């Protein structure tokens, strides 16, 4: 092994960027610090999602529980959402989200640093139109975290509200019905499954 003084110096990973693809801030770049396991939702998946939702989200209230890069929340705000709460536990990512919001003068965006499940459980009930859930996959898929997030998100939905879920597997009708949900749309990009979920009709 070479002495420490002779070893090559490895530079830290440079910050990356994600690009807003529609709305007021179309083509604006959001700076994103490099983090292991961070998976910003790809452009083509976001494009599909907002085709499902409709391009204009005017008047909607959105909660992004595992904000990460903030791509989903900023995209919603760019398309007219009047209230967007970004929750992020990592202090560096939370600071980056605040800086991006300030640069865009996105006054409808609030960044809250904290544990996503805790924030979901403490959020206002029946007053969110759209909840984004993109938990870290982790080893083995982090199945328990996904279930906890869905359970905590369901009471937050307004009557016509919906949940966007990214996961390492497709969630079955049986799994979702047990949580009071049904899947209205589903897609797959690489190893990621993405779902648009609605409250299941009362039986």
XYZ file of N, CA and C in Angstrom:
609
model
N 0.842 -1.194 0.000
C 0.000 0.000 0.000
C 0.874 1.239 0.000
N 0.495 2.228 -0.807
C 1.262 3.455 -0.862
C 1.059 4.260 0.418
N 2.110 5.024 0.841
C 1.920 5.948 1.960
C 0.806 6.935 1.634
N 0.192 7.464 2.698
C -0.936 8.370 2.503
C -0.572 9.550 1.622
N 0.660 10.044 1.751
C 1.068 11.222 0.980
C 1.170 10.937 -0.513
N 1.274 9.630 -0.886
C 1.420 9.280 -2.295
C 0.124 8.775 -2.926
N -0.916 8.618 -2.132
C -2.177 8.127 -2.674
C -2.877 9.223 -3.458
N -3.566 8.859 -4.531
C -4.283 9.883 -5.286
C -5.404 10.488 -4.457
N -5.604 11.771 -4.629
C -6.676 12.460 -3.930
C -7.950 12.321 -4.748
N -8.981 11.786 -4.128
C -10.255 11.585 -4.810
C -11.154 12.779 -4.524
N -11.502 13.486 -5.566
C -12.338 14.668 -5.403
C -13.760 14.259 -5.047
N -14.420 15.051 -4.219
C -15.815 14.738 -3.914
C -16.673 14.854 -5.160
N -17.736 14.094 -5.182
C -18.628 14.131 -6.339
C -19.223 15.521 -6.506
N -19.221 16.013 -7.722
C -19.788 17.332 -7.986
C -21.305 17.280 -7.909
N -21.939 18.384 -7.503
C -23.396 18.405 -7.482
C -23.952 18.150 -8.877
N -25.079 17.477 -8.932
C -25.745 17.259 -10.203
C -26.910 18.216 -10.358
N -27.677 17.987 -11.394
C -28.813 18.842 -11.659
C -29.984 17.993 -12.143
N -31.179 18.449 -11.858
C -32.364 17.940 -12.532
C -33.038 19.138 -13.184
N -33.766 18.877 -14.238
C -34.381 19.954 -15.003
C -35.901 19.873 -14.877
N -36.534 21.006 -14.594
C -37.990 21.087 -14.596
C -38.460 21.013 -16.039
N -39.446 20.171 -16.303
C -39.798 19.900 -17.703
C -41.053 20.621 -18.181
N -41.806 21.264 -17.276
C -43.019 21.939 -17.724
C -43.416 23.081 -16.813
N -44.330 23.910 -17.294
C -44.882 24.970 -16.470
C -44.063 26.250 -16.451
N -44.264 27.038 -15.406
C -43.659 28.360 -15.265
C -42.143 28.327 -15.338
N -41.538 27.309 -14.738
C -40.073 27.237 -14.670
C -39.502 26.194 -15.629
N -40.211 25.929 -16.704
C -39.762 24.939 -17.677
C -38.319 25.189 -18.088
N -37.529 24.122 -18.101
C -36.107 24.097 -18.466
C -35.187 24.673 -17.391
N -35.753 25.132 -16.260
C -34.902 25.575 -15.152
C -34.204 24.379 -14.526
N -32.948 24.580 -14.104
C -32.178 23.515 -13.473
C -32.232 23.653 -11.952
N -32.368 22.521 -11.286
C -32.302 22.454 -9.831
C -30.997 21.785 -9.439
N -30.178 22.482 -8.671
C -28.932 21.886 -8.195
C -29.246 20.791 -7.183
N -28.543 19.668 -7.289
C -28.770 18.526 -6.400
C -27.427 18.006 -5.904
N -27.157 18.073 -4.599
C -25.909 17.500 -4.084
C -25.858 15.994 -4.326
N -24.670 15.478 -4.563
C -24.501 14.036 -4.778
C -24.728 13.298 -3.458
N -25.561 12.274 -3.499
C -25.830 11.443 -2.333
C -25.971 9.995 -2.790
N -25.377 9.034 -2.063
C -25.555 7.625 -2.422
C -27.032 7.247 -2.374
N -27.478 6.562 -3.412
C -28.850 6.074 -3.433
C -29.897 7.092 -3.834
N -29.505 8.359 -4.045
C -30.478 9.367 -4.457
C -30.921 9.086 -5.886
N -32.238 9.003 -6.109
C -32.779 8.654 -7.418
C -33.781 9.711 -7.860
N -33.347 10.831 -8.399
C -34.339 11.790 -8.899
C -35.239 11.136 -9.947
N -36.526 11.404 -9.870
C -37.454 10.817 -10.833
C -37.079 11.266 -12.242
N -36.834 10.327 -13.167
C -36.376 10.693 -14.513
C -37.387 11.570 -15.252
N -36.867 12.336 -16.217
C -37.715 13.249 -16.990
C -38.903 12.523 -17.605
N -38.647 11.364 -18.228
C -39.743 10.709 -18.952
C -40.804 10.162 -18.010
N -40.411 9.799 -16.788
C -41.406 9.351 -15.816
C -42.222 10.546 -15.325
N -41.550 11.666 -15.060
C -42.281 12.865 -14.649
C -43.231 13.328 -15.754
N -42.773 13.234 -16.993
C -43.638 13.622 -18.102
C -44.894 12.763 -18.141
N -44.720 11.449 -17.951
C -45.873 10.546 -17.917
C -46.790 10.875 -16.745
N -46.201 11.077 -15.566
C -47.002 11.383 -14.379
C -47.856 12.618 -14.590
N -47.261 13.695 -15.116
C -48.022 14.936 -15.252
C -48.951 14.910 -16.463
N -48.759 13.980 -17.364
C -49.793 13.707 -18.360
C -50.997 13.046 -17.696
N -50.727 12.125 -16.764
C -51.815 11.493 -16.019
C -52.593 12.517 -15.206
N -51.853 13.394 -14.524
C -52.477 14.350 -13.613
C -53.137 15.512 -14.336
N -52.708 15.780 -15.551
C -53.116 16.987 -16.254
C -52.011 18.013 -16.100
N -51.756 18.775 -17.131
C -50.612 19.674 -17.121
C -50.777 20.835 -16.140
N -52.004 21.212 -15.851
C -52.261 22.349 -14.963
C -52.703 21.841 -13.599
N -51.904 22.096 -12.585
C -52.244 21.684 -11.224
C -52.729 22.863 -10.399
N -53.271 23.868 -11.071
C -53.717 25.079 -10.393
C -54.622 24.785 -9.211
N -54.272 25.351 -8.050
C -55.074 25.220 -6.842
C -54.794 24.001 -5.998
N -53.964 23.073 -6.474
C -53.733 21.841 -5.716
C -52.705 22.049 -4.610
N -52.840 21.240 -3.569
C -51.898 21.236 -2.440
C -51.156 19.903 -2.464
N -49.826 19.971 -2.466
C -48.997 18.780 -2.689
C -47.981 18.614 -1.560
N -47.811 17.372 -1.135
C -46.833 17.042 -0.100
C -45.862 16.013 -0.675
N -44.578 16.361 -0.689
C -43.531 15.456 -1.172
C -42.755 14.969 0.048
N -43.064 13.735 0.479
C -42.594 13.267 1.782
C -41.130 12.857 1.795
N -40.604 12.375 0.685
C -39.196 11.978 0.589
C -38.582 12.808 -0.534
N -38.442 14.101 -0.300
C -38.238 15.052 -1.399
C -36.952 14.816 -2.182
N -35.843 14.524 -1.512
C -34.580 14.279 -2.220
C -34.184 15.454 -3.081
N -34.222 15.291 -4.387
C -33.858 16.358 -5.319
C -34.927 17.440 -5.399
N -36.148 17.113 -4.979
C -37.253 18.060 -5.091
C -37.894 18.096 -6.459
N -37.488 17.191 -7.349
C -37.975 17.239 -8.732
C -39.496 17.190 -8.816
N -40.131 16.329 -8.022
C -41.585 16.191 -8.097
C -42.296 17.419 -7.539
N -41.864 17.877 -6.378
C -42.510 19.031 -5.764
C -42.341 20.305 -6.574
N -41.134 20.548 -7.087
C -40.899 21.739 -7.902
C -41.687 21.660 -9.210
N -41.775 20.459 -9.767
C -42.552 20.289 -10.998
C -44.016 20.634 -10.748
N -44.559 20.192 -9.608
C -45.945 20.504 -9.269
C -46.147 22.004 -9.085
N -45.216 22.650 -8.394
C -45.324 24.094 -8.186
C -45.214 24.853 -9.502
N -44.338 24.398 -10.378
C -44.166 25.028 -11.680
C -45.458 24.974 -12.489
N -46.270 23.937 -12.233
C -47.510 23.743 -12.991
C -48.738 24.266 -12.250
N -48.522 25.090 -11.213
C -49.637 25.806 -10.617
C -50.062 25.390 -9.230
N -49.455 24.364 -8.628
C -49.830 23.983 -7.256
C -49.650 25.187 -6.325
N -50.632 25.429 -5.467
C -50.595 26.627 -4.629
C -49.858 26.406 -3.318
N -49.688 25.156 -2.926
C -48.983 24.834 -1.684
C -48.211 23.544 -1.894
N -46.910 23.588 -1.639
C -46.060 22.411 -1.799
C -45.176 22.301 -0.567
N -45.285 21.184 0.135
C -44.435 20.909 1.288
C -43.421 19.848 0.900
N -42.138 20.198 0.998
C -41.051 19.264 0.715
C -40.452 18.821 2.038
N -40.483 17.527 2.304
C -39.894 16.978 3.519
C -38.613 16.239 3.158
N -37.522 16.575 3.838
C -36.247 15.919 3.574
C -35.438 15.848 4.859
N -34.937 14.653 5.157
C -34.194 14.446 6.400
C -32.729 14.860 6.287
N -32.123 14.681 5.121
C -30.714 14.999 4.939
C -30.510 16.519 4.981
N -29.652 17.025 5.887
C -29.519 18.481 6.018
C -28.981 19.157 4.767
N -28.051 18.497 4.061
C -27.508 19.080 2.844
C -28.533 19.180 1.745
N -29.350 18.125 1.593
C -30.400 18.152 0.578
C -31.471 19.184 0.940
N -31.820 19.270 2.230
C -32.818 20.261 2.656
C -32.331 21.674 2.366
N -31.050 21.935 2.623
C -30.495 23.265 2.338
C -30.527 23.557 0.842
N -30.242 22.545 0.031
C -30.278 22.718 -1.415
C -31.703 23.009 -1.895
N -32.685 22.337 -1.317
C -34.080 22.587 -1.676
C -34.471 24.025 -1.357
N -34.069 24.516 -0.192
C -34.383 25.893 0.179
C -33.713 26.879 -0.768
N -32.457 26.599 -1.123
C -31.738 27.490 -2.037
C -32.408 27.526 -3.408
N -32.847 26.375 -3.905
C -33.532 26.333 -5.196
C -34.855 27.096 -5.142
N -35.585 26.953 -4.037
C -36.853 27.661 -3.901
C -36.638 29.173 -3.853
N -35.609 29.601 -3.142
C -35.315 31.032 -3.064
C -34.911 31.579 -4.430
N -34.108 30.835 -5.156
C -33.643 31.298 -6.468
C -34.810 31.462 -7.433
N -35.777 30.539 -7.368
C -36.936 30.617 -8.254
C -38.048 31.515 -7.700
N -37.833 32.037 -6.490
C -38.860 32.835 -5.804
C -40.167 32.046 -5.695
N -39.999 30.784 -5.319
C -41.136 29.860 -5.215
C -41.737 29.962 -3.817
N -42.538 30.988 -3.615
C -43.071 31.252 -2.274
C -44.097 30.206 -1.839
N -44.640 29.442 -2.792
C -45.615 28.409 -2.433
C -44.945 27.139 -1.916
N -43.608 27.077 -1.982
C -42.875 25.895 -1.538
C -42.322 26.113 -0.136
N -42.595 25.170 0.732
C -42.018 25.166 2.085
C -41.183 23.906 2.238
N -39.994 24.035 2.802
C -39.115 22.886 3.036
C -39.096 22.597 4.531
N -39.373 21.361 4.891
C -39.340 20.937 6.288
C -38.328 19.818 6.435
N -37.339 20.024 7.273
C -36.362 18.976 7.512
C -36.894 18.043 8.592
N -36.893 16.745 8.294
C -37.362 15.795 9.284
C -37.627 14.434 8.679
N -37.966 13.501 9.531
C -38.292 12.138 9.116
C -39.632 12.129 8.391
N -39.665 11.491 7.223
C -40.858 11.538 6.385
C -42.078 10.943 7.076
N -41.925 9.813 7.737
C -43.079 9.173 8.382
C -43.631 10.070 9.481
N -42.743 10.684 10.257
C -43.177 11.595 11.318
C -43.932 12.785 10.730
N -43.416 13.337 9.636
C -44.078 14.470 8.996
C -45.444 14.061 8.459
N -45.523 12.893 7.823
C -46.811 12.427 7.307
C -47.828 12.266 8.439
N -47.405 11.690 9.533
C -48.328 11.455 10.642
C -48.784 12.760 11.287
N -47.965 13.805 11.174
C -48.319 15.085 11.777
C -48.956 16.070 10.821
N -49.110 15.683 9.551
C -49.665 16.602 8.553
C -51.186 16.702 8.692
N -51.711 17.792 8.158
C -53.144 18.042 8.253
C -53.941 16.962 7.531
N -54.951 16.451 8.176
C -55.776 15.378 7.622
C -56.721 15.907 6.549
N -56.956 15.081 5.548
C -57.951 15.333 4.498
C -57.766 16.680 3.812
N -56.538 17.194 3.747
C -56.334 18.522 3.174
C -55.220 18.565 2.130
N -54.772 17.402 1.674
C -53.741 17.358 0.636
C -54.315 16.677 -0.605
N -54.117 17.329 -1.735
C -54.665 16.803 -2.982
C -53.754 15.767 -3.635
N -52.466 15.881 -3.361
C -51.499 14.988 -3.997
C -50.336 14.759 -3.045
N -50.052 13.495 -2.767
C -48.913 13.123 -1.916
C -47.939 12.315 -2.747
N -46.696 12.782 -2.820
C -45.638 12.059 -3.525
C -44.891 11.179 -2.534
N -44.745 9.897 -2.858
C -43.982 8.963 -2.019
C -42.927 8.285 -2.880
N -41.683 8.603 -2.612
C -40.558 7.970 -3.304
C -39.504 7.621 -2.261
N -39.828 6.651 -1.382
C -38.900 6.289 -0.305
C -37.623 5.655 -0.854
N -36.527 5.699 -0.080
C -35.309 4.988 -0.505
C -35.579 3.490 -0.586
N -35.064 2.874 -1.638
C -35.321 1.453 -1.837
C -34.569 0.600 -0.823
N -33.304 0.869 -0.610
C -32.526 0.116 0.367
C -32.380 -1.346 -0.007
N -31.675 -2.084 0.819
C -31.511 -3.514 0.599
C -32.834 -4.229 0.866
N -33.216 -5.084 -0.049
C -34.438 -5.851 0.146
C -35.704 -5.084 -0.150
N -35.544 -3.847 -0.667
C -36.728 -3.114 -1.096
C -37.363 -2.220 -0.046
N -36.918 -2.316 1.238
C -37.469 -1.433 2.281
C -38.991 -1.572 2.393
N -39.468 -2.782 2.314
C -40.908 -3.046 2.266
C -41.669 -2.403 3.420
N -41.136 -2.501 4.636
C -41.841 -1.952 5.799
C -42.003 -0.445 5.691
N -40.974 0.237 5.191
C -41.037 1.693 5.054
C -42.118 2.095 4.052
N -42.220 1.368 2.947
C -43.244 1.678 1.952
C -44.642 1.532 2.552
N -44.840 0.457 3.292
C -46.166 0.229 3.885
C -46.491 1.311 4.916
N -45.511 1.668 5.739
C -45.727 2.727 6.739
C -46.066 4.053 6.055
N -45.350 4.355 4.969
C -45.587 5.613 4.263
C -46.983 5.656 3.669
N -47.408 4.564 3.052
C -48.752 4.524 2.482
C -49.825 4.635 3.568
N -49.642 3.912 4.669
C -50.611 3.970 5.759
C -50.737 5.385 6.309
N -49.603 6.078 6.427
C -49.623 7.435 6.971
C -50.181 8.445 5.977
N -50.043 8.167 4.676
C -50.484 9.118 3.658
C -51.985 9.076 3.416
N -52.592 7.913 3.557
C -54.017 7.761 3.221
C -54.912 8.766 3.957
N -54.762 8.966 5.283
C -55.661 9.914 5.965
C -55.475 11.363 5.532
N -54.385 11.672 4.854
C -54.109 13.048 4.467
C -54.870 13.477 3.219
N -55.364 12.509 2.452
C -55.934 12.826 1.153
C -57.292 13.512 1.257
N -57.441 14.579 0.473
C -58.746 15.191 0.261
C -59.613 14.182 -0.508
N -60.927 14.381 -0.562
C -61.803 13.368 -1.172
C -61.399 12.934 -2.574
N -60.912 13.823 -3.398
C -60.495 13.456 -4.752
C -58.970 13.384 -4.871
N -58.292 13.258 -3.738
C -56.834 13.272 -3.737
C -56.221 11.977 -4.241
N -54.916 12.008 -4.490
C -54.225 10.807 -4.959
C -52.800 10.778 -4.436
N -52.217 9.598 -4.529
C -50.841 9.351 -4.086
C -50.037 8.888 -5.291
N -48.864 9.485 -5.457
C -47.919 8.985 -6.452
C -46.877 8.167 -5.710
N -46.655 6.925 -6.138
C -45.739 6.007 -5.459
C -44.711 5.465 -6.433
N -43.430 5.595 -6.073
C -42.359 4.890 -6.774
C -41.870 3.774 -5.871
N -41.676 2.588 -6.447
C -41.320 1.417 -5.648
C -40.524 0.428 -6.497
N -39.800 -0.493 -5.829
C -39.043 -1.491 -6.581
C -39.891 -2.647 -7.086
N -41.181 -2.633 -6.789
C -42.086 -3.674 -7.287
C -43.447 -3.055 -7.558
N -44.239 -3.743 -8.336
C -45.620 -3.323 -8.554
C -46.452 -3.719 -7.334
N -47.249 -2.771 -6.832
C -48.133 -3.073 -5.714
C -49.443 -3.639 -6.251
N -49.832 -4.789 -5.732
C -51.003 -5.500 -6.242
C -52.291 -4.852 -5.749
N -53.374 -5.187 -6.431
C -54.690 -4.700 -6.007
C -54.996 -5.123 -4.579
N -54.627 -6.352 -4.218
C -54.908 -6.854 -2.872
C -54.131 -6.064 -1.817
N -52.827 -5.817 -2.085
C -52.016 -5.037 -1.149
C -52.620 -3.657 -0.933
N -53.023 -3.026 -2.023
C -53.524 -1.651 -1.953
C -54.902 -1.580 -1.311
N -55.757 -2.532 -1.641
C -57.101 -2.508 -1.074
C -57.068 -2.635 0.441
N -56.112 -3.403 0.950
C -55.973 -3.534 2.397
C -55.629 -2.204 3.061
N -55.096 -1.264 2.275
C -54.750 0.066 2.783
C -55.805 1.109 2.421
N -56.877 0.670 1.771
C -57.928 1.591 1.377
C -57.648 2.324 0.082
N -56.823 1.721 -0.786
C -56.405 2.369 -2.023
C -56.685 1.481 -3.234
N -56.691 2.106 -4.389
C -56.692 1.371 -5.643
C -55.761 2.074 -6.621
N -55.229 1.325 -7.555
C -54.277 1.866 -8.524
C -55.034 2.278 -9.794
N -54.920 3.544 -10.162
C -55.569 4.003 -11.393
C -54.614 3.984 -12.573
N -53.308 4.102 -12.314
C -52.307 4.074 -13.379
C -51.038 3.405 -12.856
N -50.333 2.731 -13.755
C -49.082 2.081 -13.379
C -48.144 2.094 -14.567
N -46.863 2.307 -14.291
C -45.854 2.242 -15.337
C -44.558 1.685 -14.771
N -43.622 1.385 -15.649
C -42.339 0.823 -15.226
C -41.235 1.443 -16.067
N -40.171 1.870 -15.392
C -38.994 2.417 -16.063
C -37.766 1.762 -15.450
N -37.094 0.896 -16.208
C -35.980 0.149 -15.637
C -36.489 -0.754 -14.533
N -35.899 -0.630 -13.348
C -36.306 -1.449 -12.213
C -37.316 -0.740 -11.318
N -37.794 0.424 -11.730
C -38.687 1.225 -10.893
C -40.118 1.127 -11.401
N -41.029 0.815 -10.489
C -42.458 0.837 -10.788
C -43.041 2.127 -10.238
N -43.875 2.772 -11.014
C -44.516 3.992 -10.532
C -46.028 3.871 -10.687
N -46.717 4.378 -9.667
C -48.160 4.163 -9.544
C -48.852 5.487 -9.229
N -50.068 5.633 -9.728
C -50.956 6.703 -9.287
C -52.116 6.029 -8.561
N -52.235 6.335 -7.273
C -53.184 5.657 -6.390
C -54.296 6.595 -5.976
N -55.497 6.041 -5.817
C -56.674 6.789 -5.369
C -57.297 6.067 -4.192
N -58.116 6.786 -3.451
C -58.872 6.151 -2.382
C -59.842 5.139 -2.993
N -59.889 3.952 -2.429
C -60.810 2.925 -2.914
C -62.238 3.285 -2.510
N -63.211 2.975 -3.363
C -64.616 3.236 -2.990
C -64.970 2.462 -1.723
N -65.779 3.084 -0.904
C -66.215 2.407 0.321
C -67.075 1.206 -0.039
N -66.875 0.109 0.702
C -67.662 -1.100 0.435
C -68.592 -1.362 1.605
